[in-house]
Structures are given as structure tokens and as C-alpha cells.
PDB file of C-alpha atoms in Angstrom:
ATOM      1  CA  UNK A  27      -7.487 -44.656 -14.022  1.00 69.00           C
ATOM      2  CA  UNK A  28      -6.152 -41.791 -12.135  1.00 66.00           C
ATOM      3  CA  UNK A  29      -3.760 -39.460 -14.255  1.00 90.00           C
ATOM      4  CA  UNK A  30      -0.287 -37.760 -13.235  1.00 96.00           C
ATOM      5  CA  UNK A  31       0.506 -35.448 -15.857  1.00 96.00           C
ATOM      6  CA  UNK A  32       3.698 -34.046 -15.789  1.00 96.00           C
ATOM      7  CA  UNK A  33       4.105 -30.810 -18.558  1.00 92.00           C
ATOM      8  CA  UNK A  34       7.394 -31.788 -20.000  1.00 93.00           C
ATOM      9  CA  UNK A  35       9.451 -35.205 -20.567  1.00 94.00           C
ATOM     10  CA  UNK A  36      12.483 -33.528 -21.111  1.00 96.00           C
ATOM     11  CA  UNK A  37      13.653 -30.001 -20.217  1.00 97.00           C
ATOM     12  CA  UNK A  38      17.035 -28.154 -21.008  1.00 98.00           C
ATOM     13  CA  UNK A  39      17.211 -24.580 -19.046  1.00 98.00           C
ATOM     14  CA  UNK A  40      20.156 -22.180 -18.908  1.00 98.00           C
ATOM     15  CA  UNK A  41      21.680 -21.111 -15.698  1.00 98.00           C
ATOM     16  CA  UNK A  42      19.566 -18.084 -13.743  1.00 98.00           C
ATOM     17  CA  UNK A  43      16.655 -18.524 -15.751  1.00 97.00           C
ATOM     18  CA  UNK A  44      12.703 -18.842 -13.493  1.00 97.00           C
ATOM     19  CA  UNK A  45      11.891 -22.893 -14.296  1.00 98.00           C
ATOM     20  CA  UNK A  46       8.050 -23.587 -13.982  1.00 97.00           C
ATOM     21  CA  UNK A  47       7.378 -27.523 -13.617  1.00 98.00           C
ATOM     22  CA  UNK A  48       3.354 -28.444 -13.953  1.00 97.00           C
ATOM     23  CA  UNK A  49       1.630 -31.213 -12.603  1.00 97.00           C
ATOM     24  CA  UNK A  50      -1.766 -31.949 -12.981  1.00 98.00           C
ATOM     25  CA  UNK A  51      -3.880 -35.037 -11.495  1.00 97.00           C
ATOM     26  CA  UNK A  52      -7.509 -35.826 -12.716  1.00 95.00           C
ATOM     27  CA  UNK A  53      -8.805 -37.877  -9.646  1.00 89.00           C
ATOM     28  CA  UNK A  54      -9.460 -34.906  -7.129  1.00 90.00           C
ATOM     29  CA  UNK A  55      -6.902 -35.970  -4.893  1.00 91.00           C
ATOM     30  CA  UNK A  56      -5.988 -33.417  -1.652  1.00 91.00           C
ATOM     31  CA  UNK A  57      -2.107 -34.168  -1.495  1.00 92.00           C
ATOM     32  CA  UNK A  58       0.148 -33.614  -4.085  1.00 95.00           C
ATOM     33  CA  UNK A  59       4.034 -33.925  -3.771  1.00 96.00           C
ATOM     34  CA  UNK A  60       7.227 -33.100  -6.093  1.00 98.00           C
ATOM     35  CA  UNK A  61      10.399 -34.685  -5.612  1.00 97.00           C
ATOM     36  CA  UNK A  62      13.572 -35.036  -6.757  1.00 97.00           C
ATOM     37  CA  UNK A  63      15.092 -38.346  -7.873  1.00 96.00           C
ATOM     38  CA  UNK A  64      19.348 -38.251  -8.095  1.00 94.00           C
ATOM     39  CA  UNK A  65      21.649 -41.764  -8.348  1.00 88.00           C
ATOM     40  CA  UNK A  66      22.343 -43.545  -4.951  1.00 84.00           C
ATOM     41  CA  UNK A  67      19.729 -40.897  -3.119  1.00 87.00           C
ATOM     42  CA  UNK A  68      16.162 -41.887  -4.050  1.00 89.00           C
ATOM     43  CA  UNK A  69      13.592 -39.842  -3.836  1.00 93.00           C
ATOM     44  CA  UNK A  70      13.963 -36.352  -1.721  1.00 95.00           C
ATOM     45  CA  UNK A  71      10.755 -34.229  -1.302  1.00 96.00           C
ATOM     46  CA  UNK A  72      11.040 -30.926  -2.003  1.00 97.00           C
ATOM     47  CA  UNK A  73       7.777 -29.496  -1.525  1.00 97.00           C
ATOM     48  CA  UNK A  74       4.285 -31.286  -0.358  1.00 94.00           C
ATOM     49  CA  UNK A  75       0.450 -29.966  -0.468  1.00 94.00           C
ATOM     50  CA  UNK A  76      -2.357 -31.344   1.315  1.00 90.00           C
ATOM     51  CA  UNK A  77      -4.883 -28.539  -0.137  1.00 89.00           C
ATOM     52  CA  UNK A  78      -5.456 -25.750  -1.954  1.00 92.00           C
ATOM     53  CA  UNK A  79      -2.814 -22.895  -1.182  1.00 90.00           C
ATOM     54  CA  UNK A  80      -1.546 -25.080   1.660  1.00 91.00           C
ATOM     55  CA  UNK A  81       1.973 -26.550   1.536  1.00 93.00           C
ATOM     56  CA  UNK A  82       4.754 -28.019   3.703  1.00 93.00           C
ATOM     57  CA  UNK A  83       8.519 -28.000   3.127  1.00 95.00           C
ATOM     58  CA  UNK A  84      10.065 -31.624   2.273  1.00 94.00           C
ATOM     59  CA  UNK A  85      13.617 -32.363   2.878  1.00 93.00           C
ATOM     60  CA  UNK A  86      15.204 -30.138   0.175  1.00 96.00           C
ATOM     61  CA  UNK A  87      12.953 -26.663  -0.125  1.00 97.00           C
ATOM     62  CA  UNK A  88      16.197 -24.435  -0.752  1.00 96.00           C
ATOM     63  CA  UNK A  89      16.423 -22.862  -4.038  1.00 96.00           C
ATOM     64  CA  UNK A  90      12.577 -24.068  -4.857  1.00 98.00           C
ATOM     65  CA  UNK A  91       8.968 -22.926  -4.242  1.00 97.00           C
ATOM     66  CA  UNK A  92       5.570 -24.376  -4.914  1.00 98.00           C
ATOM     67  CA  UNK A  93       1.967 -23.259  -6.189  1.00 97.00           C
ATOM     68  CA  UNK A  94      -1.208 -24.641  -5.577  1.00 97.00           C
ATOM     69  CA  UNK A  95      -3.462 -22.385  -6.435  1.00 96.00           C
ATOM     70  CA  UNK A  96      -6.249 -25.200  -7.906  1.00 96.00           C
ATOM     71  CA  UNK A  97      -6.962 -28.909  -6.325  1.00 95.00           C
ATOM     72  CA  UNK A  98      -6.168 -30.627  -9.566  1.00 96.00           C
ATOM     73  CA  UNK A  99      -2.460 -28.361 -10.020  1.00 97.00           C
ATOM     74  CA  UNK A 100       0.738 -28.322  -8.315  1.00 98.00           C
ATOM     75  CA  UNK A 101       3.446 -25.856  -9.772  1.00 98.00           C
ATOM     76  CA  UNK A 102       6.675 -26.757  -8.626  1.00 98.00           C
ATOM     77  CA  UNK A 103       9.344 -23.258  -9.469  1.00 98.00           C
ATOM     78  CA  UNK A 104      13.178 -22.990  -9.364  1.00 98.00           C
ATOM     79  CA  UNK A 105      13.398 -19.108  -9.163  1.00 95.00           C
ATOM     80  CA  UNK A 106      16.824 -18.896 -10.297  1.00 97.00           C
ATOM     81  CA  UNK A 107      18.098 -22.270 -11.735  1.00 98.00           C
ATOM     82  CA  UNK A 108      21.374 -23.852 -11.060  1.00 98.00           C
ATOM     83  CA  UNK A 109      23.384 -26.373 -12.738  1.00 98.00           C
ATOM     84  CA  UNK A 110      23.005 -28.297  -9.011  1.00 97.00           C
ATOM     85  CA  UNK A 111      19.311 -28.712  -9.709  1.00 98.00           C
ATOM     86  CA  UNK A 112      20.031 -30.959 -12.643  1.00 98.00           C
ATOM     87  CA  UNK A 113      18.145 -33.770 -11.968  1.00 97.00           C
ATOM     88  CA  UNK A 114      14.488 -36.372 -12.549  1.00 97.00           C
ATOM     89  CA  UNK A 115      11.613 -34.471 -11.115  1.00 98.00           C
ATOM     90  CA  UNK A 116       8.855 -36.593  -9.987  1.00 97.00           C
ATOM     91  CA  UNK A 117       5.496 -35.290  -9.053  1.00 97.00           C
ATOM     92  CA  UNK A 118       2.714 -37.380  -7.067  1.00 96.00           C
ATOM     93  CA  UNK A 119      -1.032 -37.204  -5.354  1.00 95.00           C
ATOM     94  CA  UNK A 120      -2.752 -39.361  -3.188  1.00 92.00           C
ATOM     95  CA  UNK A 121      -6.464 -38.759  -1.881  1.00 87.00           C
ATOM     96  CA  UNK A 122      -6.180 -38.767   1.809  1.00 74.00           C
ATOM     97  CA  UNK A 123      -5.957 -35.514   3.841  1.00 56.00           C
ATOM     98  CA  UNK A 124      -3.212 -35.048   6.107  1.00 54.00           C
ATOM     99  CA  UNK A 125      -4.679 -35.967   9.263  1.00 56.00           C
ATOM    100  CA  UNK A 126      -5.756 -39.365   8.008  1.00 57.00           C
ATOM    101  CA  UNK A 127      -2.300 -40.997   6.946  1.00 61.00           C
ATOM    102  CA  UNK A 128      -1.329 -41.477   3.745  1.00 69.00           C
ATOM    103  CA  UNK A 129      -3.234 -43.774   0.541  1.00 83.00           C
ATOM    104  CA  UNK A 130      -1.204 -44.994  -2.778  1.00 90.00           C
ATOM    105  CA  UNK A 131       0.106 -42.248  -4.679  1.00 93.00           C
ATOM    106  CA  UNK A 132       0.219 -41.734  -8.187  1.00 94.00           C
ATOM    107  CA  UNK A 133       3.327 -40.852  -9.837  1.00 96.00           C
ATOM    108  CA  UNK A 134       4.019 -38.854 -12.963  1.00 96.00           C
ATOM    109  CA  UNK A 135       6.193 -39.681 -15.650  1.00 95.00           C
ATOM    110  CA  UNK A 136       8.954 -37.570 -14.545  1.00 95.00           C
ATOM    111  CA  UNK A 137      10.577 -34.315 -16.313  1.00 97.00           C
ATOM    112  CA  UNK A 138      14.207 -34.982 -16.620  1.00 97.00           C
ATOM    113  CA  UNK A 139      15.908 -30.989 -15.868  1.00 98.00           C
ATOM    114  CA  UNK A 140      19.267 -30.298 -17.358  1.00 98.00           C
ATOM    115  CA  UNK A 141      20.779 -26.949 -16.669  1.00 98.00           C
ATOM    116  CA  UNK A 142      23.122 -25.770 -18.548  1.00 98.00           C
TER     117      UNK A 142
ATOM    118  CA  UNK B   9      15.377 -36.704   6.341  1.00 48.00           C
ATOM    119  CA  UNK B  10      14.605 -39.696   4.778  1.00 52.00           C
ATOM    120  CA  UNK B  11      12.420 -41.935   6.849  1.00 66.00           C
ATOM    121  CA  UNK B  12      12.829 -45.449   5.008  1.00 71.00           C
ATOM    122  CA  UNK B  13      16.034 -47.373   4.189  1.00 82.00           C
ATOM    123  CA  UNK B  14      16.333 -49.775   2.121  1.00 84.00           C
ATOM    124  CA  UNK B  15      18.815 -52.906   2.283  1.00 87.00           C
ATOM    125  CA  UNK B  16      20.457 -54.390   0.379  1.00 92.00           C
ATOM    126  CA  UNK B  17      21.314 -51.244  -1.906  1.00 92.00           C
ATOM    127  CA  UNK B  18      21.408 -53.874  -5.103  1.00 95.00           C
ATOM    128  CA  UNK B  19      20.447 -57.030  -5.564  1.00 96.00           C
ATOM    129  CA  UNK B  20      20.803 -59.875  -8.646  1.00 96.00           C
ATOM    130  CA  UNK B  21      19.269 -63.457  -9.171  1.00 96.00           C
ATOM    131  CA  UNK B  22      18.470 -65.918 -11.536  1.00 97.00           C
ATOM    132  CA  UNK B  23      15.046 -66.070 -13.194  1.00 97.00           C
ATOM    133  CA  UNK B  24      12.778 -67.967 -10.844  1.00 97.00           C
ATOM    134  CA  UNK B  25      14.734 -67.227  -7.540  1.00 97.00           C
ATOM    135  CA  UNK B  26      12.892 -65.133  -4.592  1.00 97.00           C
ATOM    136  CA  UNK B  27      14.423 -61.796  -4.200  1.00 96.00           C
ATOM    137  CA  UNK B  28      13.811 -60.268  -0.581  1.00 97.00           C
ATOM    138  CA  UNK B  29      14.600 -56.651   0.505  1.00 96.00           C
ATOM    139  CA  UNK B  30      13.939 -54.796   3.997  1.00 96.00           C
ATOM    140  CA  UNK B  31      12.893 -51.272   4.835  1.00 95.00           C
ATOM    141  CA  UNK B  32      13.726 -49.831   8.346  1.00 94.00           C
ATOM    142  CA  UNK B  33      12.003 -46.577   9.235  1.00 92.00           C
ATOM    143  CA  UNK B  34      12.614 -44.160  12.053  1.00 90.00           C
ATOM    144  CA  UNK B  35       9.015 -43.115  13.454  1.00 86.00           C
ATOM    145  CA  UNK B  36       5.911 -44.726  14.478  1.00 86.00           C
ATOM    146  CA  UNK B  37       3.415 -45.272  11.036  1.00 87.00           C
ATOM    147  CA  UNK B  38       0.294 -45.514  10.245  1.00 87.00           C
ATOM    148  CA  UNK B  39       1.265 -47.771   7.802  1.00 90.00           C
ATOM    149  CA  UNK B  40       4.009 -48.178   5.084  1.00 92.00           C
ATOM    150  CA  UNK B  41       3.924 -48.389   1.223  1.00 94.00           C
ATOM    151  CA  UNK B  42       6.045 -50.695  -1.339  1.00 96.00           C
ATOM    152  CA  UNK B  43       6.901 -48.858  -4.778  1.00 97.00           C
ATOM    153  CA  UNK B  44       8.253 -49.994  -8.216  1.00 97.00           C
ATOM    154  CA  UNK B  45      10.046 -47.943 -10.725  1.00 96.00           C
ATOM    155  CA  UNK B  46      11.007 -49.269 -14.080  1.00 93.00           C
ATOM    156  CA  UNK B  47      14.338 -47.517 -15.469  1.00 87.00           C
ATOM    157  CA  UNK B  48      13.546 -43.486 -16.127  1.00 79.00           C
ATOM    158  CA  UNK B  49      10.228 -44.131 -15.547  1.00 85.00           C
ATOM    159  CA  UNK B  50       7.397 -42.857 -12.489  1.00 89.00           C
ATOM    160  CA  UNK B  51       6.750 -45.187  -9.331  1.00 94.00           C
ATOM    161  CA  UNK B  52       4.202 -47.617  -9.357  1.00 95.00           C
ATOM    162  CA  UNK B  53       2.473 -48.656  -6.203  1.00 95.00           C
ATOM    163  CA  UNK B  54       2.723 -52.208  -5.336  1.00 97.00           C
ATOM    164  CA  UNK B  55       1.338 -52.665  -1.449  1.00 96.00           C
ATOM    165  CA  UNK B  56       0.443 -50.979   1.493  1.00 94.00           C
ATOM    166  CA  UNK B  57       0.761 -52.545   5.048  1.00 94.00           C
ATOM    167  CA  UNK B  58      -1.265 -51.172   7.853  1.00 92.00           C
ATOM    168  CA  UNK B  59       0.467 -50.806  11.282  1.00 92.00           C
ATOM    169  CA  UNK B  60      -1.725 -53.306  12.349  1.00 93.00           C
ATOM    170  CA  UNK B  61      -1.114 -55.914  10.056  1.00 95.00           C
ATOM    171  CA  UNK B  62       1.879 -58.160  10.586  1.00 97.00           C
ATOM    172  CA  UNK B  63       1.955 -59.569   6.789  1.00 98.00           C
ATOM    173  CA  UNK B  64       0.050 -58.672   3.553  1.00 97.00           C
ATOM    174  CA  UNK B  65      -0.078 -60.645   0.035  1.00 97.00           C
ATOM    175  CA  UNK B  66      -0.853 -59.184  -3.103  1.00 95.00           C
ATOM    176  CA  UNK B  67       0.128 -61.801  -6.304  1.00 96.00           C
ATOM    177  CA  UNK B  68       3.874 -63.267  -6.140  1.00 97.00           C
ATOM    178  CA  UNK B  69       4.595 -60.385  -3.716  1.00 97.00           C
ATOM    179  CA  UNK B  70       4.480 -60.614   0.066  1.00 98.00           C
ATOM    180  CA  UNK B  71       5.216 -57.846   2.656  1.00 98.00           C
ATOM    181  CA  UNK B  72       5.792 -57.986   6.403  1.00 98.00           C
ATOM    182  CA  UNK B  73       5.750 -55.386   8.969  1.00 97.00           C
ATOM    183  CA  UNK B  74       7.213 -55.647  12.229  1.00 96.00           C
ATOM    184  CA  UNK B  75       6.479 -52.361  14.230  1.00 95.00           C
ATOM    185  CA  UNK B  76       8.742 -53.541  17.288  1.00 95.00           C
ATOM    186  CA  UNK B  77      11.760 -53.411  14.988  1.00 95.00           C
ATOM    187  CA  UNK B  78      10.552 -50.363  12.739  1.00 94.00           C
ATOM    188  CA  UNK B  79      11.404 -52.797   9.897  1.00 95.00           C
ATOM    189  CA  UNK B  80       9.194 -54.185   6.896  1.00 96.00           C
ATOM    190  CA  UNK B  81      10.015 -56.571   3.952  1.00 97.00           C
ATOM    191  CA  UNK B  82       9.127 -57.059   0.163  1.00 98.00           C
ATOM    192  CA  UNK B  83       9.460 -60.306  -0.854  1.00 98.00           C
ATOM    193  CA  UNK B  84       9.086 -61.519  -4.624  1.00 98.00           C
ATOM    194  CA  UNK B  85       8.374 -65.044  -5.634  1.00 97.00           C
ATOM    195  CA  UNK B  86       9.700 -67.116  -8.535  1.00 97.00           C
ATOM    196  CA  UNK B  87      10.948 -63.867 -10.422  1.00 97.00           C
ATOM    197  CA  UNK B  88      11.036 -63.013 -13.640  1.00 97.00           C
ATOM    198  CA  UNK B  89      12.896 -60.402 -15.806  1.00 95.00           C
ATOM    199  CA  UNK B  90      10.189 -57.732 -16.025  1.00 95.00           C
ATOM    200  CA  UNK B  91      10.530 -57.468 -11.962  1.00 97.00           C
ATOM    201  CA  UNK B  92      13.833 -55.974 -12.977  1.00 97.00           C
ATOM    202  CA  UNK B  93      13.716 -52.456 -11.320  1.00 97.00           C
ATOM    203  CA  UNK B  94      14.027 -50.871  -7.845  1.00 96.00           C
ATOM    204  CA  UNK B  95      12.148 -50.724  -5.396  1.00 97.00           C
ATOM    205  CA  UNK B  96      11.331 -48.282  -2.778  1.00 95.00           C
ATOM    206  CA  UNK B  97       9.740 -48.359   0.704  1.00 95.00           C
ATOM    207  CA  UNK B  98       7.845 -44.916   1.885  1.00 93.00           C
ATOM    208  CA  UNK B  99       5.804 -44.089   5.207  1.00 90.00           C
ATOM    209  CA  UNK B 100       4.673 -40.779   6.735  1.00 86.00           C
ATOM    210  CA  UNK B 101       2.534 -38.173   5.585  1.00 84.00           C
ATOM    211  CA  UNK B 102       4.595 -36.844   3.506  1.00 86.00           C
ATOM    212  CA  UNK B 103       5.281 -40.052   1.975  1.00 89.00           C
ATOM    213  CA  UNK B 104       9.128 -40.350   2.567  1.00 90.00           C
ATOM    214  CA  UNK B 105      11.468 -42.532   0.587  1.00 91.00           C
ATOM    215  CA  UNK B 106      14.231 -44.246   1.094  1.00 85.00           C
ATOM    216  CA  UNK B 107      17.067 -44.651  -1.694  1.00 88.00           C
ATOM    217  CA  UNK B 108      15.857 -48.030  -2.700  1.00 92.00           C
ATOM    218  CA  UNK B 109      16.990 -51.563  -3.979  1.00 95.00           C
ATOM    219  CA  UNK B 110      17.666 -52.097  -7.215  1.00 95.00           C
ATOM    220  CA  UNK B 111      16.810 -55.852  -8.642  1.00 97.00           C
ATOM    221  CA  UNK B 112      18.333 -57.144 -11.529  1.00 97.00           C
ATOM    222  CA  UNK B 113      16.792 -60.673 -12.629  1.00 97.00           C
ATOM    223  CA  UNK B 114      18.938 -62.573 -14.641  1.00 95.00           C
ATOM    224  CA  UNK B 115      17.780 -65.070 -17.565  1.00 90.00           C
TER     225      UNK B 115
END
């Protein structure tokens, strides 16, 4: 079974302080996503990879940036964290490159972000 | 921006109903993917429908596509109270959601 690990369940950071969100995926897969997840908006992407060091900006980049500096990790990093980026992070891969369409992703858990 | 949309925003029957919700996208797909999330938890993948595929079965689940009308539905037979959860349509690339219905089956 392919694996979405997702470094923290739960994760309670004070205002202005650098947030580093992990994500690892066992299956080799070339995209990886994080997203954002708030009441009555669904899912927002924030950031997107298709490969190693290559990324795209999703919906909501501001106040975010990525990493991917190895196929199996995607670093997702609030550089100076707000009490507006409270929220469920959700991290995802899927195996197809970008020029083939998309394949079912796999979802992590989630890390549910309080700042405070 | 978003790409899907889901409709109705909530939804509630009785054990053993159908429950049906639509998707409408913006832009042409190569094809477009049903999700389930359990409360707090990660999506699940349920289905994926091919642009060229008008209508796709998988179990008590069955999905149609209708490219003219950019619109797609999920429909779930004779429910029961574990498909309690929402559910979310995504196309594109990037794999864009919509905000998703949520499906409360009552006992």
C-alpha cells in the first residue's frame, strides 16, 4: 500500500515563528501536493511538485514556500507564521508526470496547525 | 481558483436511500476524480472517469461525466451510515478541489 506520511498530527506554533511541515510518500510517485483544508472552502493548493526541485504555485502560495529536494519528500514552510494560517494541512502524491494528466492521489493524515 | 464545484453543499437521507451529488468544472479534462474524507481525516480516492467515458461503476457507487456540460455525478446506492462524510470532486493537473458535499446518512 502506498504511504502518505505526514510528520505531525497536531501542531501548536506561536506567531512569527519558521513552521516546517514534512511529507514523505514510499511509492516513488513524481507529484506531490500540500493543501490547505478550512470549513465551507475545501481544499486550496498551496504549493504542487511534479519532480525533484520543480514546483508550481497552487491557488494560495502567499505567506508559504515549498522544498523538494528528494522524490520521496515534500517540505511545505510558513516563513513567518500567522494566526491566519491556522488551519488542516493535507499533503498528497500521485505517480503520473505532469504532461500525462493526473492518477489517484494519496492523501496524508493531515497536521492540524494552530497558531497562537 | 478552484476548478470543481460541488452541489448540493450538504446533503441528509435515511439509511438505504441513494444520495446523488454533481461536480461542474471550468476547463476541458483529461479526466476527473471522486474523493472521500471521513471527519478530520485524509481523502480517500473513490473513482476516476476518463474524458472519454460517459459513466463508470465501481461497487454501490456510480459516476457520470458529461463533457458538453463540464458536469459529472457521484451517485451512492442503498446507503449506509459509514458513507457518512463529504465528498469532493477534483480534475486538472494540479488536482483541484472543489469545497465538497457533505452526506449525513441517517439510521
Amino acid at each position: 500500500d502506498v504511504k502518505v506520511t505526514q510528520s505531525s498530527r497536531y501542531l501548536v506554533k506561536r506567531t512569527g515563528e519558521k513552521v516546517f511541515l514534512e511529507c514523505v510518500q514510499d511509492m516513488d510517485h513524481e507529484n506531490m501536493f500540500w493543501y490547505r483544508q478550512d470549513p465551507g472552502l475545501g481544499l486550496r493548493l498551496i504549493y504542487f511538485s511534479y519532480d525533484v526541485k520543480m514546483k508550481e504555485k497552487g491557488d494560495i502560495p502567499e505567506g508559504y514556500s515549498v522544498s523538494r529536494e528528494k522524490k520521496e519528500r515534500f517540505s511545505l514552510i510558513l516563513e513567518s507564521a500567522s494566526t491566519n494560517q491556522t488551519s488542516m494541512y493535507l499533503c498528497a502524491s500521485s505517480l503520473s508526470g505532469i504532461k500525462r494528466g493526473n492518477t489517484e492521489a494519496f492523501f496524508g493524515q493531515g497536521t492540524r496547525l494552530t497558531v497562537v | 481558483s478552484q476548478q470543481g464545484e460541488e452541489d448540493p453543499q450538504a446533503l441528509s437521507i435515511q439509511e438505504g436511500e441513494n444520495a446523488t451529488m454533481n461536480c461542474s468544472y471550468k476547463t476541458s479534462i483529461n479526466n476527473l476524480q471522486w474523493y472521500r474524507q471521513n471527519s478530520g481525516r485524509g481523502l480517500v480516492h473513490l473513482i476516476l472517469i476518463r474524458s472519454n467515458e460517459r459513466e463508470k461503476h465501481s461497487g454501490r457507487l456510480r459516476v457520470t461525466l458529461d463533457t458538453s456540460k463540464k458536469s459529472s455525478s457521484l451517485l451512492i446506492t442503498a446507503s449506509r451510515a459509514a458513507d457518512t462524510a463529504s465528498y469532493f470532486c477534483a480534475t486538472g493537473y494540479k488536482l483541484s478541489f472543489g469545497a465538497g458535499t457533505t452526506v449525513t446518512v441517517r439510521a
